[in-house]
Short mmCIF file of C-alpha atoms in Angstrom, two decimals:
data_model
loop_
_atom_site.label_atom_id
_atom_site.label_comp_id
_atom_site.label_asym_id
_atom_site.label_seq_id
_atom_site.Cartn_x
_atom_site.Cartn_y
_atom_site.Cartn_z
CA MET X 266 -63.31 -4.80 -15.52
CA PRO X 267 -63.94 -8.25 -14.46
CA ARG X 268 -61.81 -10.81 -13.88
CA GLU X 269 -62.06 -13.89 -16.28
CA LEU X 270 -63.66 -16.64 -14.07
CA GLY X 271 -61.51 -19.81 -14.08
CA PRO X 272 -63.23 -23.51 -13.59
CA SER X 273 -64.06 -24.51 -9.84
CA LEU X 274 -62.31 -27.07 -7.95
CA ASN X 275 -65.15 -29.37 -8.40
CA GLU X 276 -65.04 -28.77 -12.28
CA ARG X 277 -61.27 -29.40 -12.03
CA GLN X 278 -61.41 -32.47 -10.04
CA PHE X 279 -64.22 -33.81 -12.85
CA PHE X 280 -62.25 -32.84 -15.73
CA LEU X 281 -58.87 -34.52 -14.33
CA GLN X 282 -60.67 -37.75 -13.33
CA ALA X 283 -62.30 -38.28 -16.59
CA LEU X 284 -59.20 -37.35 -18.44
CA LYS X 285 -57.56 -40.48 -16.38
CA GLU X 286 -60.72 -42.47 -17.90
CA GLU X 287 -59.80 -41.29 -21.41
CA VAL X 288 -62.85 -39.02 -21.79
CA ARG X 289 -62.84 -35.45 -22.61
CA ILE X 290 -65.74 -33.23 -21.34
CA ASP X 291 -67.22 -32.85 -25.05
CA SER X 292 -66.61 -36.41 -25.80
CA ARG X 293 -64.07 -35.71 -28.43
CA GLY X 294 -61.06 -38.10 -28.64
CA PHE X 295 -57.78 -36.59 -27.53
CA GLY X 296 -56.17 -35.86 -30.83
CA ASP X 297 -59.39 -34.49 -32.42
CA PHE X 298 -60.33 -31.15 -33.53
CA ARG X 299 -63.74 -29.37 -33.43
CA ALA X 300 -65.45 -28.79 -36.56
CA ILE X 301 -63.71 -26.18 -38.63
CA GLN X 302 -66.11 -23.54 -40.81
CA LEU X 303 -64.09 -21.58 -43.09
CA ASP X 304 -66.19 -18.41 -44.64
CA PHE X 305 -65.06 -15.52 -47.07
CA GLY X 306 -66.70 -12.26 -47.33
CA ASP X 307 -68.07 -10.52 -50.17
CA GLU X 308 -64.64 -8.36 -50.18
CA TYR X 309 -61.24 -9.98 -51.05
CA GLY X 310 -59.11 -10.67 -48.03
CA VAL X 311 -62.05 -11.16 -45.69
CA SER X 312 -62.05 -14.68 -43.85
CA ASP X 313 -64.18 -15.86 -40.74
CA VAL X 314 -62.77 -18.89 -38.95
CA ARG X 315 -65.17 -20.96 -36.68
CA ILE X 316 -63.74 -23.67 -35.03
CA GLY X 317 -66.62 -25.00 -32.11
CA LYS X 318 -67.75 -21.89 -30.43
CA THR X 319 -64.29 -19.85 -31.15
CA ARG X 320 -64.65 -17.42 -33.93
CA VAL X 321 -61.92 -15.23 -35.67
CA LEU X 322 -62.36 -12.53 -38.46
CA THR X 323 -59.68 -11.45 -40.44
CA ASN X 324 -59.12 -8.93 -42.85
CA ILE X 325 -56.59 -7.97 -44.95
CA THR X 326 -55.85 -4.70 -46.56
CA ALA X 327 -52.98 -3.11 -48.78
CA GLU X 328 -51.82 0.12 -49.32
CA VAL X 329 -48.71 1.92 -51.20
CA THR X 330 -46.22 3.41 -48.77
CA THR X 331 -42.58 4.23 -48.99
CA PRO X 332 -40.42 1.45 -47.73
CA PHE X 333 -38.29 1.43 -44.69
CA PRO X 334 -34.89 2.66 -45.55
CA ASP X 335 -33.03 -0.32 -44.28
CA ARG X 336 -35.19 -2.57 -46.40
CA PRO X 337 -35.92 -0.64 -49.83
CA PHE X 338 -36.88 -3.98 -51.59
CA ASP X 339 -39.53 -5.32 -48.92
CA GLY X 340 -42.89 -4.13 -48.39
CA PRO X 341 -43.99 -4.35 -44.92
CA PHE X 342 -46.20 -7.08 -43.76
CA THR X 343 -47.79 -6.20 -40.47
CA ILE X 344 -50.40 -8.30 -38.41
CA THR X 345 -52.50 -6.88 -35.74
CA THR X 346 -54.76 -8.87 -33.35
CA SER X 347 -57.41 -7.44 -31.09
CA LEU X 348 -59.10 -8.95 -28.21
CA SER X 349 -62.01 -6.69 -27.65
CA ALA X 350 -64.91 -7.27 -24.82
CA MET X 351 -66.48 -8.87 -27.48
CA ALA X 352 -64.43 -11.93 -26.79
CA SER X 353 -64.52 -11.43 -22.95
CA PRO X 354 -65.59 -9.02 -20.73
CA SER X 355 -62.04 -9.28 -19.38
CA PHE X 356 -60.16 -8.41 -22.47
CA SER X 357 -61.00 -4.60 -21.95
CA GLY X 358 -57.90 -2.66 -20.94
CA PRO X 359 -54.54 -2.74 -21.74
CA PRO X 360 -53.58 -6.07 -23.80
CA SER X 361 -53.59 -8.88 -21.86
CA GLU X 362 -50.96 -11.62 -21.74
CA THR X 363 -53.13 -13.62 -24.09
CA GLU X 364 -53.25 -10.94 -27.02
CA VAL X 365 -49.27 -10.60 -26.65
CA LEU X 366 -48.87 -14.14 -26.93
CA LEU X 367 -51.17 -14.52 -29.80
CA ALA X 368 -49.64 -11.63 -32.06
CA ARG X 369 -46.06 -12.85 -30.98
CA LEU X 370 -46.98 -16.53 -32.40
CA LEU X 371 -48.39 -15.31 -35.67
CA GLU X 372 -45.57 -13.28 -36.39
CA LYS X 373 -43.08 -16.05 -35.73
CA THR X 374 -45.27 -18.61 -38.02
CA LEU X 375 -46.19 -16.25 -40.69
CA ARG X 376 -43.68 -13.42 -41.28
CA ARG X 377 -40.55 -15.06 -39.74
CA SER X 378 -40.87 -18.24 -41.79
CA GLY X 379 -41.21 -16.11 -44.86
CA ALA X 380 -44.93 -17.16 -45.70
CA LEU X 381 -45.44 -13.92 -47.64
CA ASP X 382 -42.98 -12.87 -50.44
CA THR X 383 -42.42 -9.32 -49.41
CA GLU X 384 -39.94 -8.59 -51.94
CA SER X 385 -42.80 -9.05 -54.67
CA LEU X 386 -44.72 -6.32 -53.11
CA CYS X 387 -41.61 -3.86 -54.43
CA LEU X 388 -43.20 -1.24 -56.82
CA ILE X 389 -40.09 1.40 -57.32
CA ALA X 390 -36.94 0.11 -54.68
CA GLY X 391 -36.76 2.41 -51.78
CA ARG X 392 -39.78 4.59 -53.08
CA ALA X 393 -43.16 2.92 -53.39
CA VAL X 394 -43.91 -0.70 -52.14
CA PHE X 395 -47.20 -2.00 -51.28
CA SER X 396 -47.68 -2.53 -47.27
CA ILE X 397 -49.92 -5.44 -46.21
CA ARG X 398 -51.88 -5.22 -43.13
CA ALA X 399 -53.84 -8.06 -41.47
CA ASP X 400 -56.02 -7.26 -38.90
CA VAL X 401 -57.20 -10.29 -36.87
CA HIS X 402 -60.51 -9.61 -34.55
CA VAL X 403 -61.34 -12.08 -32.26
CA LEU X 404 -65.30 -12.59 -31.94
CA SER X 405 -65.94 -15.13 -29.75
CA HIS X 406 -63.29 -16.63 -27.49
CA ASP X 407 -63.55 -20.79 -26.36
CA GLY X 408 -59.96 -21.56 -26.54
CA ASN X 409 -57.51 -22.50 -29.30
CA LEU X 410 -57.33 -19.10 -30.43
CA THR X 411 -53.69 -19.38 -32.01
CA ASP X 412 -54.91 -22.62 -34.59
CA ALA X 413 -57.77 -20.36 -35.58
CA ALA X 414 -56.03 -16.97 -36.19
CA CYS X 415 -53.20 -18.73 -38.20
CA LEU X 416 -55.48 -20.26 -40.14
CA GLY X 417 -57.66 -17.27 -40.83
CA VAL X 418 -54.58 -15.12 -41.73
CA VAL X 419 -53.38 -17.63 -44.27
CA ALA X 420 -56.74 -18.31 -45.91
CA ALA X 421 -57.26 -14.62 -45.96
CA LEU X 422 -54.01 -13.74 -47.36
CA ARG X 423 -54.48 -16.27 -50.12
CA HIS X 424 -58.21 -14.77 -50.64
CA PHE X 425 -56.80 -11.30 -50.86
CA ARG X 426 -56.47 -9.59 -54.26
CA ARG X 427 -54.24 -6.43 -54.59
CA GLY X 428 -55.08 -3.87 -57.10
CA ASP X 429 -52.99 -4.26 -60.20
CA SER X 430 -50.06 -1.82 -60.67
CA GLU X 431 -48.13 -0.18 -63.40
CA VAL X 432 -44.63 1.44 -63.15
CA LYS X 433 -43.66 3.99 -65.95
CA GLY X 434 -40.35 5.65 -64.88
CA GLU X 435 -40.98 7.09 -61.99
CA ASP X 436 -44.93 7.00 -61.87
CA VAL X 437 -47.04 4.22 -60.52
CA LYS X 438 -50.38 3.72 -61.16
CA VAL X 439 -52.78 1.19 -59.14
CA PHE X 440 -55.59 0.09 -60.88
CA THR X 441 -58.88 -0.44 -59.10
CA MET X 442 -60.95 -3.55 -59.00
CA ALA X 443 -63.30 -1.80 -61.93
CA GLU X 444 -60.43 -1.08 -64.10
CA ARG X 445 -58.55 -4.27 -63.98
CA GLU X 446 -58.68 -7.62 -61.88
CA GLY X 447 -56.91 -7.81 -58.73
CA VAL X 448 -53.71 -9.69 -58.30
CA ALA X 449 -53.42 -12.76 -56.04
CA LEU X 450 -50.41 -12.06 -53.27
CA SER X 451 -47.22 -14.19 -54.00
CA LEU X 452 -47.47 -16.82 -51.04
CA LEU X 453 -44.55 -19.03 -51.00
CA HIS X 454 -45.95 -21.99 -48.48
CA TYR X 455 -49.14 -21.92 -46.16
CA PRO X 456 -47.89 -22.78 -42.70
CA LEU X 457 -50.67 -23.39 -39.90
CA CYS X 458 -50.51 -23.81 -36.19
CA VAL X 459 -51.62 -26.72 -34.17
CA THR X 460 -51.69 -26.14 -30.23
CA PHE X 461 -51.20 -29.15 -28.01
CA SER X 462 -52.19 -28.77 -24.24
CA PHE X 463 -50.37 -31.17 -21.60
CA TYR X 464 -52.12 -32.58 -18.10
CA GLU X 465 -50.38 -34.48 -16.01
CA GLY X 466 -47.21 -34.88 -17.48
CA GLU X 467 -48.69 -37.50 -20.33
CA VAL X 468 -52.20 -36.55 -21.41
CA VAL X 469 -51.92 -34.34 -24.77
CA LEU X 470 -55.29 -32.74 -26.15
CA VAL X 471 -55.66 -31.10 -29.42
CA ASP X 472 -57.73 -28.01 -29.89
CA ALA X 473 -58.27 -27.20 -26.14
CA THR X 474 -61.53 -25.70 -25.30
CA LEU X 475 -61.34 -22.49 -23.02
CA SER X 476 -61.91 -24.26 -19.73
CA GLU X 477 -59.53 -27.13 -20.82
CA GLU X 478 -56.82 -24.34 -21.44
CA GLN X 479 -57.57 -22.86 -18.05
CA MET X 480 -56.77 -25.99 -16.51
CA ARG X 481 -53.72 -27.10 -18.61
CA GLU X 482 -50.08 -27.50 -16.99
CA GLY X 483 -48.40 -26.41 -20.18
CA SER X 484 -48.96 -25.86 -23.94
CA CYS X 485 -46.66 -26.02 -27.08
CA THR X 486 -47.79 -24.79 -30.49
CA ILE X 487 -46.26 -26.30 -33.25
CA GLY X 488 -46.40 -24.10 -36.89
CA MET X 489 -45.74 -26.37 -40.20
CA ASN X 490 -46.85 -26.30 -43.61
CA LYS X 491 -48.50 -29.23 -45.19
CA HIS X 492 -44.95 -30.70 -46.71
CA GLY X 493 -44.34 -31.31 -42.77
CA GLU X 494 -41.35 -28.33 -42.87
CA VAL X 495 -41.56 -27.03 -39.14
CA CYS X 496 -41.72 -23.59 -38.86
CA GLN X 497 -41.46 -22.63 -35.43
CA ILE X 498 -42.43 -24.40 -32.26
CA ALA X 499 -43.53 -22.66 -29.19
CA LYS X 500 -43.35 -24.15 -25.34
CA LEU X 501 -43.44 -21.19 -23.13
CA GLY X 502 -43.20 -22.29 -19.84
CA GLY X 503 -45.27 -24.72 -18.10
CA ALA X 504 -44.55 -28.29 -17.09
CA PRO X 505 -41.77 -29.93 -18.50
CA VAL X 506 -42.49 -32.64 -21.22
CA ASP X 507 -40.83 -35.62 -22.58
CA ALA X 508 -39.14 -35.14 -26.09
CA VAL X 509 -40.59 -38.46 -27.21
CA ILE X 510 -44.29 -37.09 -26.48
CA LEU X 511 -43.08 -33.57 -28.60
CA LEU X 512 -41.96 -35.97 -31.71
CA SER X 513 -45.34 -37.82 -31.46
CA CYS X 514 -46.85 -34.26 -31.34
CA SER X 515 -45.21 -32.96 -34.38
CA ASN X 516 -46.42 -36.01 -36.42
CA LEU X 517 -49.93 -35.53 -35.23
CA ALA X 518 -49.45 -31.86 -36.10
CA LEU X 519 -48.88 -32.95 -39.55
CA ARG X 520 -51.87 -34.69 -39.88
CA HIS X 521 -54.12 -31.82 -38.72
CA VAL X 522 -52.46 -29.44 -41.00
CA GLU X 523 -53.06 -31.62 -43.76
CA ARG X 524 -56.81 -31.79 -43.29
CA MET X 525 -56.94 -27.91 -42.34
CA SER X 526 -54.96 -27.14 -45.79
CA LYS X 527 -57.48 -29.49 -47.53
CA VAL X 528 -60.42 -27.56 -45.95
CA MET X 529 -58.96 -24.20 -47.09
CA GLU X 530 -58.23 -25.19 -50.42
CA GLU X 531 -61.84 -26.78 -51.12
CA ARG X 532 -63.27 -23.36 -49.39
CA LEU X 533 -61.09 -21.27 -51.74
CA LEU X 534 -61.98 -22.96 -54.64
CA GLU X 535 -65.93 -22.74 -53.96
CA ASP X 536 -65.58 -19.18 -53.31
CA ALA X 537 -63.60 -18.88 -56.70
CA LYS X 538 -66.40 -20.50 -58.68
CA ARG X 539 -68.79 -18.25 -56.86
CA ARG X 540 -66.85 -15.28 -58.31
CA TYR X 541 -66.58 -16.49 -61.58
CA LYS X 542 -68.66 -14.61 -63.95
CA GLY X 543 -67.24 -16.12 -67.27
CA GLY X 544 -69.52 -14.43 -69.45
CA ILE X 545 -68.32 -11.18 -69.64
CA LYS X 546 -64.65 -12.44 -70.28
CA ALA X 547 -65.44 -14.75 -72.54
CA GLU X 548 -67.68 -12.48 -74.73
CA PRO X 549 -64.86 -10.21 -76.60
CA SER X 550 -63.35 -13.34 -78.13
CA SER X 551 -62.59 -13.06 -82.04
CA GLU X 552 -62.58 -16.69 -82.20
CA ASN X 553 -65.18 -18.74 -84.42
CA ALA X 554 -67.03 -20.95 -82.24
CA ARG X 555 -68.07 -23.37 -85.01
CA VAL X 556 -64.55 -24.35 -85.60
CA PRO X 557 -63.20 -27.00 -83.28
CA MET Z 66 -71.06 -7.67 -55.37
CA ALA Z 67 -74.62 -6.30 -55.13
CA ILE Z 68 -75.62 -4.72 -52.25
CA SER Z 69 -79.13 -5.36 -50.59
CA ALA Z 70 -80.79 -2.40 -49.04
CA GLU Z 71 -82.90 -5.06 -46.97
CA PRO Z 72 -81.70 -5.16 -43.61
CA THR Z 73 -80.64 -8.06 -42.10
CA VAL Z 74 -79.81 -9.39 -38.63
CA VAL Z 75 -78.84 -12.49 -36.43
CA LEU Z 76 -79.21 -12.38 -32.93
CA SER Z 77 -77.55 -13.76 -29.92
CA HIS Z 78 -75.00 -15.53 -31.91
CA LEU Z 79 -72.00 -14.98 -29.74
CA HIS Z 80 -71.32 -17.08 -26.67
CA HIS Z 81 -69.31 -15.45 -24.44
CA THR Z 82 -71.11 -12.07 -24.07
CA ASP Z 83 -74.31 -11.35 -22.46
CA GLY Z 84 -75.84 -10.11 -26.06
CA SER Z 85 -74.93 -9.93 -29.48
CA ALA Z 86 -76.16 -9.17 -32.66
CA THR Z 87 -74.97 -8.72 -36.58
CA PHE Z 88 -76.64 -6.27 -38.42
CA SER Z 89 -76.11 -5.38 -42.15
CA GLN Z 90 -77.82 -2.63 -44.06
CA ASP Z 91 -76.74 -0.95 -47.14
CA GLY Z 92 -73.78 -2.56 -47.48
CA TYR Z 93 -72.40 -2.04 -43.80
CA THR Z 94 -72.44 -5.13 -41.57
CA VAL Z 95 -71.72 -4.50 -37.72
CA ILE Z 96 -71.49 -7.03 -35.23
CA GLY Z 97 -72.51 -5.64 -31.83
CA ALA Z 98 -71.66 -7.42 -28.23
CA VAL Z 99 -72.75 -6.01 -24.99
CA ASN Z 100 -71.82 -7.04 -21.57
CA GLY Z 101 -73.54 -5.74 -18.12
CA PRO Z 102 -74.53 -5.11 -15.85
CA ILE Z 103 -70.73 -5.43 -14.82
CA GLU Z 104 -68.23 -4.16 -12.20
CA VAL Z 105 -66.98 -1.05 -13.37
CA SER Z 106 -63.55 0.39 -12.37
CA ARG Z 107 -63.63 2.86 -9.43
CA ARG Z 108 -62.54 5.86 -11.72
CA ASP Z 109 -65.63 5.78 -13.92
CA GLU Z 110 -68.16 4.63 -11.35
CA LEU Z 111 -71.25 6.99 -11.20
CA PRO Z 112 -73.05 6.65 -7.55
CA GLU Z 113 -76.47 6.97 -8.95
CA GLU Z 114 -76.60 5.35 -12.58
CA ALA Z 115 -74.87 2.58 -14.94
CA VAL Z 116 -71.91 3.84 -16.88
CA VAL Z 117 -72.56 3.13 -20.79
CA GLU Z 118 -69.03 2.43 -22.38
CA VAL Z 119 -69.18 2.24 -26.46
CA THR Z 120 -66.37 0.76 -28.45
CA VAL Z 121 -66.78 1.15 -32.29
CA ARG Z 122 -63.72 -0.79 -34.02
CA PRO Z 123 -62.88 -0.24 -37.78
CA ALA Z 124 -62.89 -3.21 -39.59
CA ALA Z 125 -58.98 -2.39 -40.72
CA GLY Z 126 -56.51 -0.41 -38.70
CA VAL Z 127 -56.87 1.28 -35.36
CA GLY Z 128 -59.98 3.44 -34.18
CA GLY Z 129 -59.04 7.28 -34.37
CA THR Z 130 -60.98 10.46 -33.63
CA ARG Z 131 -63.63 9.43 -36.18
CA GLU Z 132 -64.44 6.31 -34.08
CA ARG Z 133 -64.06 8.24 -30.82
CA HIS Z 134 -66.92 10.86 -32.14
CA LEU Z 135 -69.06 8.01 -33.42
CA GLU Z 136 -68.56 6.55 -30.05
CA SER Z 137 -69.56 9.94 -28.15
CA ILE Z 138 -72.79 10.36 -30.05
CA LEU Z 139 -73.48 6.50 -29.53
CA GLN Z 140 -72.93 6.65 -25.75
CA ALA Z 141 -74.94 9.76 -25.42
CA THR Z 142 -78.07 8.42 -27.25
CA LEU Z 143 -77.77 5.00 -25.65
CA ARG Z 144 -77.77 6.61 -21.79
CA GLN Z 145 -81.48 8.30 -22.85
CA VAL Z 146 -82.37 4.52 -24.00
CA ILE Z 147 -81.43 2.21 -21.27
CA PHE Z 148 -82.72 2.59 -17.72
CA ILE Z 149 -79.39 3.53 -16.28
CA HIS Z 150 -81.13 4.27 -12.97
CA ASN Z 151 -81.66 0.85 -12.54
CA PHE Z 152 -78.14 0.17 -12.37
CA PRO Z 153 -76.39 2.50 -9.87
CA ARG Z 154 -72.29 1.87 -9.88
CA ARG Z 155 -72.63 -0.79 -12.96
CA LEU Z 156 -70.95 -0.87 -16.53
CA ILE Z 157 -72.70 -1.40 -19.61
CA GLN Z 158 -70.34 -2.12 -22.10
CA ILE Z 159 -70.89 -2.29 -25.72
CA THR Z 160 -68.48 -3.26 -28.61
CA LEU Z 161 -69.31 -2.51 -31.82
CA GLN Z 162 -66.98 -4.28 -34.65
CA VAL Z 163 -67.44 -2.72 -38.04
CA THR Z 164 -66.92 -5.79 -40.44
CA SER Z 165 -67.63 -4.25 -44.09
CA THR Z 166 -68.49 -1.35 -45.33
CA PRO Z 167 -69.63 -0.53 -48.69
CA ASP Z 168 -66.70 -1.11 -51.24
CA ASN Z 169 -66.18 1.31 -54.20
CA ASP Z 170 -64.78 -0.10 -56.93
CA SER Z 171 -63.88 3.04 -59.01
CA VAL Z 172 -61.76 4.67 -56.18
CA GLY Z 173 -58.20 3.50 -54.91
CA SER Z 174 -57.68 0.74 -52.54
CA LYS Z 175 -56.57 3.00 -49.73
CA ILE Z 176 -57.86 1.93 -46.44
CA VAL Z 177 -60.98 3.74 -46.27
CA GLN Z 178 -61.73 4.59 -42.60
CA ALA Z 179 -65.36 6.28 -42.89
CA SER Z 180 -64.17 9.32 -44.46
CA VAL Z 181 -67.36 10.71 -43.60
CA ASN Z 182 -68.31 9.69 -40.37
CA LEU Z 183 -72.53 9.70 -40.64
CA PRO Z 184 -73.36 6.99 -43.16
CA ILE Z 185 -72.24 4.32 -40.93
CA LEU Z 186 -74.16 5.71 -37.72
CA PRO Z 187 -77.78 4.58 -38.34
CA SER Z 188 -75.97 0.90 -38.92
CA LEU Z 189 -74.19 1.41 -35.44
CA LEU Z 190 -77.41 2.92 -33.59
CA GLN Z 191 -79.40 -0.08 -35.14
CA THR Z 192 -76.83 -2.83 -34.20
CA SER Z 193 -76.16 -1.41 -30.69
CA VAL Z 194 -80.20 -1.43 -30.02
CA LEU Z 195 -80.54 -4.73 -31.30
CA THR Z 196 -77.57 -6.19 -29.15
CA LEU Z 197 -79.13 -4.53 -26.09
CA LEU Z 198 -82.57 -6.31 -26.74
CA SER Z 199 -80.57 -9.30 -27.21
CA ALA Z 200 -79.29 -9.15 -23.51
CA SER Z 201 -82.57 -8.55 -22.27
CA ILE Z 202 -81.34 -5.21 -20.70
CA PRO Z 203 -84.38 -2.93 -19.87
CA LEU Z 204 -84.69 -0.26 -22.04
CA ALA Z 205 -87.05 2.96 -21.94
CA MET Z 206 -87.69 2.59 -25.48
CA THR Z 207 -86.18 1.25 -28.64
CA LEU Z 208 -84.75 3.51 -31.50
CA THR Z 209 -84.95 3.42 -35.37
CA SER Z 210 -82.91 5.21 -37.34
CA ILE Z 211 -82.07 6.50 -41.12
CA LEU Z 212 -79.69 8.07 -43.27
CA LEU Z 213 -81.02 10.67 -46.03
CA ALA Z 214 -79.17 12.59 -48.28
CA VAL Z 215 -80.40 15.97 -49.98
CA THR Z 216 -79.55 16.20 -53.65
CA PRO Z 217 -80.53 18.37 -56.28
CA ASP Z 218 -83.04 15.47 -57.19
CA GLY Z 219 -84.80 15.33 -54.07
CA ILE Z 220 -84.25 13.44 -50.64
CA LEU Z 221 -82.69 10.18 -50.95
CA ARG Z 222 -83.06 7.11 -48.62
CA SER Z 223 -79.79 5.27 -48.28
CA PRO Z 224 -77.59 6.68 -50.86
CA THR Z 225 -74.69 5.20 -52.18
CA ILE Z 226 -71.41 6.45 -51.75
CA LYS Z 227 -71.48 8.29 -55.07
CA GLU Z 228 -74.86 10.04 -54.05
CA ILE Z 229 -73.49 11.03 -50.87
CA GLN Z 230 -70.31 12.65 -52.52
CA GLY Z 231 -72.69 14.80 -54.60
CA ALA Z 232 -75.09 15.46 -52.03
CA ASN Z 233 -75.45 18.84 -50.68
CA SER Z 234 -76.23 17.56 -47.37
CA VAL Z 235 -76.52 14.19 -45.49
CA HIS Z 236 -78.52 13.83 -42.37
CA VAL Z 237 -79.18 10.91 -39.80
CA LEU Z 238 -82.24 11.03 -37.61
CA ALA Z 239 -83.13 8.42 -34.92
CA PHE Z 240 -86.67 8.38 -33.37
CA SER Z 241 -87.49 6.64 -30.27
CA SER Z 242 -90.37 4.17 -30.02
CA HIS Z 243 -92.57 6.71 -28.83
CA GLY Z 244 -91.98 8.71 -32.14
CA GLU Z 245 -89.37 11.70 -30.40
CA LEU Z 246 -86.71 12.70 -32.15
CA LEU Z 247 -83.46 11.13 -30.64
CA VAL Z 248 -80.50 12.08 -32.80
CA ALA Z 249 -80.04 14.66 -35.19
CA GLU Z 250 -76.74 14.75 -37.07
CA SER Z 251 -76.31 16.48 -40.42
CA ASP Z 252 -73.36 17.50 -42.52
CA GLY Z 253 -73.28 19.85 -45.66
CA ILE Z 254 -75.36 23.09 -46.35
CA PHE Z 255 -79.02 23.36 -45.76
CA THR Z 256 -81.62 25.53 -44.82
CA MET Z 257 -83.91 25.15 -41.89
CA ASP Z 258 -86.86 24.46 -44.72
CA VAL Z 259 -84.89 21.48 -46.13
CA TRP Z 260 -84.35 20.18 -42.46
CA ASP Z 261 -88.02 20.19 -42.04
CA ASP Z 262 -88.70 18.26 -45.26
CA VAL Z 263 -85.88 15.50 -44.00
CA HIS Z 264 -87.57 15.49 -40.56
CA THR Z 265 -90.70 14.77 -41.99
CA VAL Z 266 -89.39 11.83 -44.33
CA ALA Z 267 -87.20 10.60 -41.64
CA ARG Z 268 -90.25 10.27 -39.40
CA ARG Z 269 -92.30 8.78 -41.77
CA ILE Z 270 -89.72 5.77 -42.97
CA CYS Z 271 -88.75 5.52 -39.31
CA CYS Z 272 -91.91 5.82 -37.01
CA VAL Z 273 -94.65 4.50 -39.16
CA GLU Z 274 -95.62 1.02 -39.23
CA THR Z 275 -96.57 -0.33 -42.62
CA SER Z 276 -97.95 -3.55 -43.20
CA ALA Z 277 -97.35 -5.42 -46.51
CA ASN Z 278 -100.72 -3.96 -48.28
CA ASP Z 279 -99.99 -0.47 -47.33
CA SER Z 280 -96.23 -0.31 -48.53
CA MET Z 281 -97.48 -2.07 -51.91
CA GLN Z 282 -99.60 1.14 -52.67
CA GLU Z 283 -97.18 4.01 -51.84
CA ASP Z 284 -94.62 4.94 -53.96
CA GLY Z 285 -91.27 6.55 -54.41
CA LEU Z 286 -89.39 6.16 -50.71
CA GLU Z 287 -92.23 4.32 -48.93
CA GLU Z 288 -91.87 1.60 -51.87
CA LYS Z 289 -88.71 0.05 -50.06
CA ALA Z 290 -89.41 1.29 -46.58
CA GLY Z 291 -91.74 -0.97 -45.16
CA GLY Z 292 -91.06 0.79 -41.76
CA ILE Z 293 -87.86 0.21 -39.94
CA MET Z 294 -89.96 -0.09 -36.73
CA THR Z 295 -92.01 -3.15 -38.52
CA PHE Z 296 -88.42 -4.67 -38.90
CA VAL Z 297 -87.23 -4.45 -35.53
CA LYS Z 298 -90.57 -5.68 -33.89
CA SER Z 299 -90.79 -8.55 -36.34
CA VAL Z 300 -86.92 -9.64 -35.63
CA LEU Z 301 -87.93 -9.27 -31.84
CA GLN Z 302 -91.10 -11.11 -32.26
CA GLU Z 303 -89.24 -14.03 -34.15
CA LYS Z 304 -86.72 -14.00 -30.90
CA VAL Z 305 -89.38 -14.10 -28.23
CA ASN Z 306 -90.90 -16.95 -30.05
CA GLN Z 307 -88.07 -19.00 -30.14
CA ASP Z 308 -87.17 -18.06 -26.56
CA LEU Z 309 -90.61 -19.16 -25.66
CA ASN Z 310 -90.54 -22.61 -27.53
CA TRP Z 311 -89.77 -24.68 -24.72
CA LYS Z 312 -93.33 -23.44 -23.48
CA LYS Z 313 -95.19 -25.37 -26.29
#
């Protein structure tokens, strides 16, 4: 299996010199994101996030299972990430460090911050719960996977509809989409990630591309929701960074999270409008239309 | 959502691979990517020909025996299609990511992991060939494939999930661009005569190139057939035109 090629010495020098002159290779500002495109599939719970050339596809599925014996009220929520040879030939084989870190960061941001209300997935305590599974497929890797994947999972969770259910005594019946409208998941807040890359001690870049990621000295991922509540900060090794810089990072993160939340909100609304059939539901009304 | 039987394809849309294609047909959508020829691990290397590695990944959950089975069919087929002798001690790595399968509103929301293997096989075959073409890997031929269900009412083209459940047998056939049979996978109970009929119908759909005028006159199966070969050719023609745009 081939090794991922890093940037050459010339590229590195050119890039660092450009940074000194406050220019980024793709002429973005240091604190700017690439264009974010968010699409939803025909099915519920499928989101497709594109940040520049990075593309992440997320698929949410629900299943009725028995809960873990030590947590009889909680529905399991698992996030699996898969980096296949599709993203880069070097990803074939055992899970790479990138993959493990991605899974770990998503776990920290979404699961441990309690974004999904797992107790609402309970049907019969200790017997039947909905288990929610998020499959994150990285289709194209051009840096900033964490932010893209996090946005993808949150958008897909908000888009997902599980089958409506009814509990009669000991029996659980889950209705199909044809029988009853699906039920949206209960999400308590929508945490999103923003990753910062550090160069030469003081230069901070947002939304680094793959080659920028390969040349960075350190990175920090901040997960927060649009109310500015920080869910997690991950600064895994790398060069030491001044505390003041980190503080300014979290302020910048809030701005980006607010913007991403807005994009997500707009796209969800558009999708809901596209799906709304109106007619069939409105028809069986017994109200007299002529009376105002 | 209405499922369109018309196949659609997007070529070369992933930037980090040598070739890629998204193909959708009958509610199945598959994204394919190919890397190659690249370095192969010492253990798998073949001294005189290229190794073809196919990975099929389901939309939800991890791949199991069903995916391994599909991979083995695909790998054996693609070894015939690719000029593997051109690349000794090299690897051609094909990744096929299933992104959507036809949803069935009237069954439970259990994760459906291709409970019957065969219906997805034509989409996988078609995607892998288009992906290889997008990567410009030398091929001995292209292929076209079709799923047919034999029901009491006759032979159905692109059957729905319900029709497959009610069918006596399901067949996947693939033909090379020279008109030779490449893949014949069947599931269910059928006689040799039935298979012969299936073969005739499949050959007509896969191999005959129909122009717009011809398909208007035909009825039944041919009505929406329009020749898969014609589709593959028109997709490629478009791609070549786009690639050679700089010359104009």
